[in-house]
Amino acid sequence: MPASEAASVRRREILTAASRLFRERGLQRVGMREIAHELGCTAGNLYYYFPSKTDLLTYCQEATLDELLAVAEQIAGDDDTATIRLGRLIRAHIVCLNETYPGSLAHLEVETLEPDRRAELLAKRHRYQRLIEEMIAEGIRRGELEVPSPRLAALALLGAVNWTVKWFSVDGELEAGTVGEVFSGMLLDGLRRREA
Amino acid sequence: MPASEAASVRRREILTAASRLFRERGLQRVGMREIAHELGCTAGNLYYYFPSKTDLLTYCQEATLDELLAVAEQIAGDDDTATIRLGRLIRAHIVCLNETYPGSLAHLEVETLEPDRRAELLAKRHRYQRLIEEMIAEGIRRGELEVPSPRLAALALLGAVNWTVKWFSVDGELEAGTVGEVFSGMLLDGLRRREA
């Protein structure tokens, strides 16, 4: 696959179009031809960027996870409180899935990949989840957070942020960053009103 | 499809087995033959309960949503505070998806259904989400809850609880009810420690 900056911009356009179709019709009902049609380009042009639909799905998941991991590792090394770092991670995750790589609906569907590429992706996902669990465990040790299980807390966060790809619309009223901000507040502080 | 109590128990067993395979191999990689094999029954026996894989997926989603809606409508009519009702809804949702209808991984994949059955399911999903939004809006009016948007709060809750089907294991250490209890506490009160 071509690796220039222009190619990466083009790939993002392709993912945006593919994502729209996946959401409307389901991942397995959409072929490369429909994606090319949605983009108004030839199938040949699309194949230049992604030799197959599997390549498109794999690229989408790998690019997303690599970005999530890079951001999480950087945030994990920061000096801020665990609460601030988790908030930043929640925002970054939502922006990554819905703005940076808008085709990330596929992010939910790791089961659709070929077994050999799945193992690697699952290992990365696992590492990402561990980073979040460790951040939460640290917050508990420092007395900032209070949850019965870092693992269950990480899974609740991941569910809420991953699910955004099911409903977030790139053309909608809300920016991904705004959703990230609101989610970060709601998940860390809960829905229940805190007394002043 | 047969409608007796025994048939409904058998259907649940089938969903449990199918769910395990869907999670391991992905929804579209699993056929009726693999499900029959996993159950140790004949394909003919399986077809008696579900004439096709589409019927199985549709049943799973319809049964789940009908149950969720019935519970939500009952909870919405209760006298308790909005916070207590929401907590009860979160628990019931997690138990319904992971214990009552354990095949509910399909619940996430409404896009896989035929367009004519999708419209009805999407309308039900929409009604369910509206019930949650109204419960949250009522909690805000009563001064119990504090969130910038009932819609975004409902979507965060739905993401966290729906995502449980991706990781909850029927044979695992945790009961669905325990997960429901922990999630209800975390989502309503947040991860951040509340001062005593």
XYZ file of C-alpha atoms in Angstrom:
392
model
C 0.000 0.000 0.000
C 1.330 3.504 -0.821
C 2.758 5.301 2.215
C 2.907 9.036 1.362
C 1.035 11.767 3.239
C -1.342 12.208 0.279
C -2.054 8.478 0.284
C -2.861 8.573 3.966
C -5.310 11.468 3.422
C -6.930 9.498 0.610
C -7.160 6.391 2.770
C -8.978 8.418 5.391
C -11.511 9.579 2.791
C -12.026 5.985 1.774
C -12.553 4.909 5.375
C -15.099 7.682 5.906
C -17.132 6.519 2.908
C -16.785 2.845 3.825
C -17.816 3.574 7.399
C -21.005 5.278 6.243
C -21.931 2.218 4.171
C -20.994 -0.285 6.887
C -23.238 1.521 9.306
C -26.172 1.638 6.889
C -25.959 -1.864 5.473
C -23.747 -3.938 7.722
C -20.109 -4.855 7.301
C -20.651 -7.981 5.259
C -23.217 -6.561 2.877
C -20.827 -3.913 1.547
C -18.340 -4.771 -1.202
C -15.412 -2.864 -2.681
C -17.569 -1.904 -5.662
C -20.130 -0.137 -3.449
C -17.355 1.690 -1.636
C -15.888 2.886 -4.965
C -19.365 3.966 -6.066
C -19.918 5.899 -2.829
C -16.581 7.652 -3.408
C -17.335 8.318 -7.070
C -14.063 6.665 -8.109
C -13.209 3.555 -10.091
C -12.731 0.188 -8.406
C -9.172 0.291 -9.798
C -8.432 3.486 -7.902
C -9.788 1.974 -4.695
C -7.737 -1.224 -5.142
C -4.618 0.925 -5.471
C -5.093 1.968 -1.843
C -6.581 -1.272 -0.519
C -5.991 -4.463 -2.516
C -9.037 -6.110 -0.853
C -11.817 -5.501 1.637
C -9.895 -7.544 4.188
C -6.940 -5.179 3.700
C -9.230 -2.238 4.254
C -10.679 -3.729 7.457
C -7.274 -4.784 8.721
C -5.711 -1.408 7.977
C -8.554 0.302 9.739
C -8.209 -1.778 12.882
C -4.409 -1.739 12.933
C -4.127 1.991 12.311
C -6.711 2.674 15.012
C -5.100 0.431 17.598
C -1.577 1.666 16.872
C -2.761 5.224 17.364
C -4.687 4.334 20.541
C -1.670 2.525 21.967
C 0.735 5.342 21.117
C -1.544 7.895 22.776
C -2.198 5.700 25.822
C 1.507 5.069 26.349
C 2.267 8.753 26.120
C -0.575 9.632 28.528
C 0.438 6.863 30.943
C 3.868 8.485 31.271
C 2.486 11.931 32.132
C 2.787 13.581 35.528
C -0.887 14.432 35.957
C -3.321 12.744 38.317
C -4.785 9.415 37.208
C -8.186 11.088 36.851
C -6.856 13.741 34.453
C -4.989 11.133 32.452
C -8.054 8.887 32.158
C -10.149 11.842 31.024
C -7.583 12.632 28.359
C -7.545 9.002 27.245
C -11.350 8.857 26.936
C -11.352 11.987 24.751
C -8.447 10.780 22.615
C -10.088 7.377 22.101
C -13.358 8.903 20.880
C -11.552 11.335 18.540
C -9.348 8.553 17.162
C -12.277 6.253 16.382
C -14.636 8.861 14.968
C -12.451 11.554 13.469
C -8.897 10.336 12.824
C -9.984 6.910 11.511
C -13.670 7.231 10.822
C -13.929 3.743 9.393
C -13.481 2.372 12.858
C -16.851 0.716 13.023
C -14.699 -2.209 11.964
C -12.816 -1.692 15.222
C -15.678 -3.501 16.938
C -15.531 -6.471 14.618
C -12.167 -8.014 15.205
C -13.894 -11.383 14.680
C -14.240 -10.575 10.977
C -10.485 -10.733 10.395
C -8.515 -13.738 9.233
C -7.243 -15.762 12.213
C -3.546 -14.968 11.548
C -4.072 -11.202 11.695
C -6.546 -11.486 14.552
C -4.026 -12.834 17.042
C -1.770 -9.810 16.677
C -4.655 -7.382 16.917
C -6.063 -9.104 19.974
C -2.666 -8.889 21.656
C -2.610 -5.130 21.006
C -6.133 -4.719 22.292
C -5.188 -6.609 25.380
C -2.174 -4.343 25.928
C -4.358 -1.285 25.512
C -6.874 -2.569 28.040
C -4.055 -3.351 30.482
C -2.768 0.227 30.221
C -6.211 1.522 31.168
C -6.540 -0.967 34.026
C -3.155 0.109 35.377
C -4.110 3.769 35.199
C -7.280 2.985 37.153
C -5.412 0.857 39.710
C -2.986 3.714 40.243
C -5.896 6.115 40.741
C -7.288 3.788 43.408
C -3.911 3.562 45.187
C -3.635 7.338 45.190
C -7.134 7.690 46.653
C -8.487 9.518 43.599
C -10.733 6.755 42.310
C -13.047 4.305 44.026
C -14.157 1.240 42.074
C -14.489 -2.421 43.045
C -12.462 -3.703 40.094
C -10.032 -1.953 37.716
C -10.836 -4.565 35.082
C -14.601 -4.007 35.210
C -14.065 -0.257 35.269
C -11.823 -0.464 32.183
C -14.444 -2.603 30.406
C -17.213 -0.127 31.231
C -15.110 2.747 29.845
C -14.158 0.785 26.741
C -17.786 -0.144 26.090
C -18.999 3.433 26.346
C -16.253 4.849 24.098
C -16.208 2.038 21.522
C -19.977 2.205 21.158
C -19.698 5.799 19.871
C -18.847 4.414 16.414
C -22.340 2.948 16.268
C -24.050 6.324 16.511
C -21.537 9.140 15.980
C -22.029 10.900 12.667
C -19.141 12.740 11.005
C -21.690 15.064 9.391
C -23.711 15.506 12.589
C -24.005 18.445 14.964
C -21.477 17.248 17.521
C -17.703 17.245 17.118
C -15.924 14.084 18.248
C -13.935 16.213 20.711
C -17.131 17.510 22.330
C -18.477 13.989 22.748
C -15.116 13.030 24.243
C -15.328 15.898 26.709
C -18.877 15.061 27.800
C -18.140 11.322 28.074
C -15.004 11.939 30.066
C -17.014 13.977 32.581
C -19.901 11.517 32.781
C -17.771 8.398 33.139
C -15.421 9.808 35.732
C -18.027 11.684 37.778
C -21.089 9.548 37.105
C -24.571 10.711 36.289
C -25.580 11.311 39.888
C -25.285 14.891 41.070
C -22.372 15.520 43.394
C -23.175 17.737 46.323
C -21.294 21.048 46.107
C -41.081 -22.110 15.535
C -42.377 -24.230 18.454
C -43.650 -22.115 21.348
C -43.758 -24.400 24.423
C -41.785 -23.823 27.619
C -39.488 -26.758 26.762
C -38.844 -25.264 23.333
C -37.905 -21.962 24.871
C -35.429 -23.684 27.210
C -33.933 -25.497 24.223
C -33.721 -22.287 22.237
C -31.769 -20.742 25.076
C -29.294 -23.639 25.013
C -28.899 -23.149 21.287
C -28.274 -19.431 21.737
C -25.658 -20.131 24.389
C -23.741 -22.440 22.062
C -24.154 -20.127 19.068
C -23.004 -17.169 21.129
C -19.803 -18.969 22.104
C -19.025 -19.674 18.446
C -19.923 -16.172 17.274
C -17.549 -14.728 19.807
C -14.716 -17.053 18.849
C -15.074 -16.952 15.086
C -17.247 -14.000 14.162
C -20.904 -13.940 13.278
C -20.522 -14.576 9.566
C -18.005 -17.381 9.839
C -20.365 -19.596 11.828
C -22.970 -21.689 10.025
C -25.893 -23.765 11.270
C -23.815 -26.921 10.876
C -21.141 -25.646 13.299
C -23.815 -24.677 15.796
C -25.365 -28.171 15.596
C -21.888 -29.686 16.020
C -21.185 -27.515 19.087
C -24.486 -28.683 20.584
C -23.856 -32.315 19.692
C -27.192 -32.513 17.893
C -28.202 -33.050 14.287
C -28.700 -30.167 11.887
C -32.283 -31.388 11.543
C -32.891 -30.935 15.250
C -31.465 -27.427 15.106
C -33.621 -26.521 12.071
C -36.684 -27.626 14.029
C -36.060 -24.728 16.416
C -34.612 -22.247 13.926
C -35.353 -22.781 10.220
C -32.301 -20.650 9.270
C -29.402 -18.679 10.728
C -31.291 -15.486 9.944
C -34.189 -16.805 12.023
C -31.811 -17.538 14.853
C -30.290 -14.039 14.726
C -33.667 -12.380 14.382
C -35.184 -14.384 17.235
C -32.240 -13.519 19.407
C -32.524 -9.808 18.774
C -36.315 -9.689 18.959
C -36.530 -11.732 22.135
C -33.838 -9.590 23.752
C -35.413 -6.292 22.794
C -38.933 -7.370 23.758
C -37.635 -8.369 27.170
C -35.616 -5.147 27.560
C -38.628 -3.039 26.577
C -40.998 -4.892 28.901
C -38.600 -4.446 31.826
C -37.878 -0.792 31.005
C -41.581 0.033 30.772
C -42.247 -1.633 34.068
C -39.309 0.146 35.744
C -40.292 3.493 34.206
C -43.671 3.228 35.951
C -42.185 2.596 39.412
C -42.333 5.062 42.286
C -38.622 5.006 43.115
C -36.141 7.799 42.417
C -34.792 8.075 38.875
C -31.373 6.977 40.138
C -32.720 3.774 41.654
C -34.726 3.022 38.521
C -31.729 3.587 36.258
C -29.595 1.314 38.401
C -32.241 -1.390 38.177
C -32.409 -0.956 34.410
C -28.621 -1.280 34.018
C -28.622 -4.531 36.006
C -31.631 -5.933 34.147
C -30.082 -5.077 30.774
C -26.830 -6.877 31.565
C -28.646 -9.950 32.906
C -30.969 -10.067 29.903
C -28.125 -9.910 27.377
C -25.762 -12.306 29.114
C -27.939 -14.711 31.064
C -31.526 -14.729 29.818
C -30.591 -14.562 26.111
C -26.917 -15.392 25.995
C -26.808 -15.291 22.204
C -27.153 -11.563 22.360
C -23.810 -10.834 20.779
C -26.084 -10.590 17.760
C -27.832 -7.776 19.611
C -24.950 -5.551 18.522
C -25.261 -6.490 14.890
C -28.635 -5.255 13.838
C -27.031 -4.422 10.457
C -26.787 -8.146 9.719
C -30.566 -8.535 9.495
C -32.653 -8.354 6.342
C -33.878 -4.789 5.723
C -37.556 -5.609 6.335
C -36.938 -7.004 9.826
C -34.378 -4.330 10.618
C -36.846 -1.446 10.452
C -39.031 -2.942 13.173
C -36.064 -3.762 15.390
C -34.580 -0.303 14.969
C -37.921 1.233 15.973
C -37.914 -0.886 19.146
C -34.323 0.050 19.916
C -35.199 3.656 19.445
C -38.136 3.332 21.853
C -35.901 1.667 24.418
C -33.321 4.439 24.153
C -36.068 7.069 24.504
C -37.273 5.417 27.726
C -33.768 5.689 29.169
C -33.396 9.293 28.018
C -36.713 10.177 29.667
C -35.668 8.519 32.918
C -32.451 10.554 32.860
C -34.271 13.793 32.001
C -36.612 13.178 34.926
C -33.630 12.608 37.216
C -32.190 15.956 36.102
C -35.499 17.757 36.725
C -35.703 16.244 40.200
C -32.140 17.366 40.971
C -30.850 13.776 41.382
C -28.723 13.660 38.258
C -26.418 16.165 36.614
C -25.441 15.575 32.980
C -25.162 17.933 30.011
C -27.322 15.784 27.738
C -29.797 12.961 28.471
C -29.142 11.594 24.994
C -25.369 11.387 25.421
C -25.809 9.938 28.908
C -28.168 7.256 27.544
C -25.672 6.423 24.789
C -22.813 6.112 27.291
C -24.895 3.752 29.435
C -26.006 1.708 26.436
C -22.435 1.396 25.195
C -21.124 0.180 28.528
C -23.909 -2.377 29.022
C -24.117 -3.612 25.424
C -20.355 -4.098 25.294
C -20.595 -6.705 28.086
C -21.609 -9.303 25.477
C -18.140 -8.931 23.935
C -16.357 -10.092 27.064
C -18.821 -11.656 29.518
C -18.419 -15.398 29.780
C -21.296 -17.591 30.909
C -18.755 -20.047 32.293
C -16.634 -17.352 33.931
C -16.180 -16.371 37.557
C -18.633 -13.498 37.566
C -22.423 -13.768 37.530
C -24.233 -11.434 35.150
C -26.082 -9.981 38.154
C -22.798 -9.090 39.871
C -21.517 -7.338 36.777
C -24.851 -5.499 36.611
C -24.490 -4.395 40.221
C -20.918 -3.141 39.764
C -21.731 -1.380 36.469
C -24.773 0.268 37.942
C -22.635 1.715 40.752
C -19.797 2.811 38.465
C -21.978 4.435 35.843
C -24.217 6.301 38.256
C -21.508 7.368 40.685
C -18.508 7.540 38.359
C -15.012 6.238 38.966
C -13.879 9.254 40.923
C -14.069 8.929 44.675
C -16.873 10.880 46.297
C -15.905 12.646 49.471
C -17.744 11.215 52.455
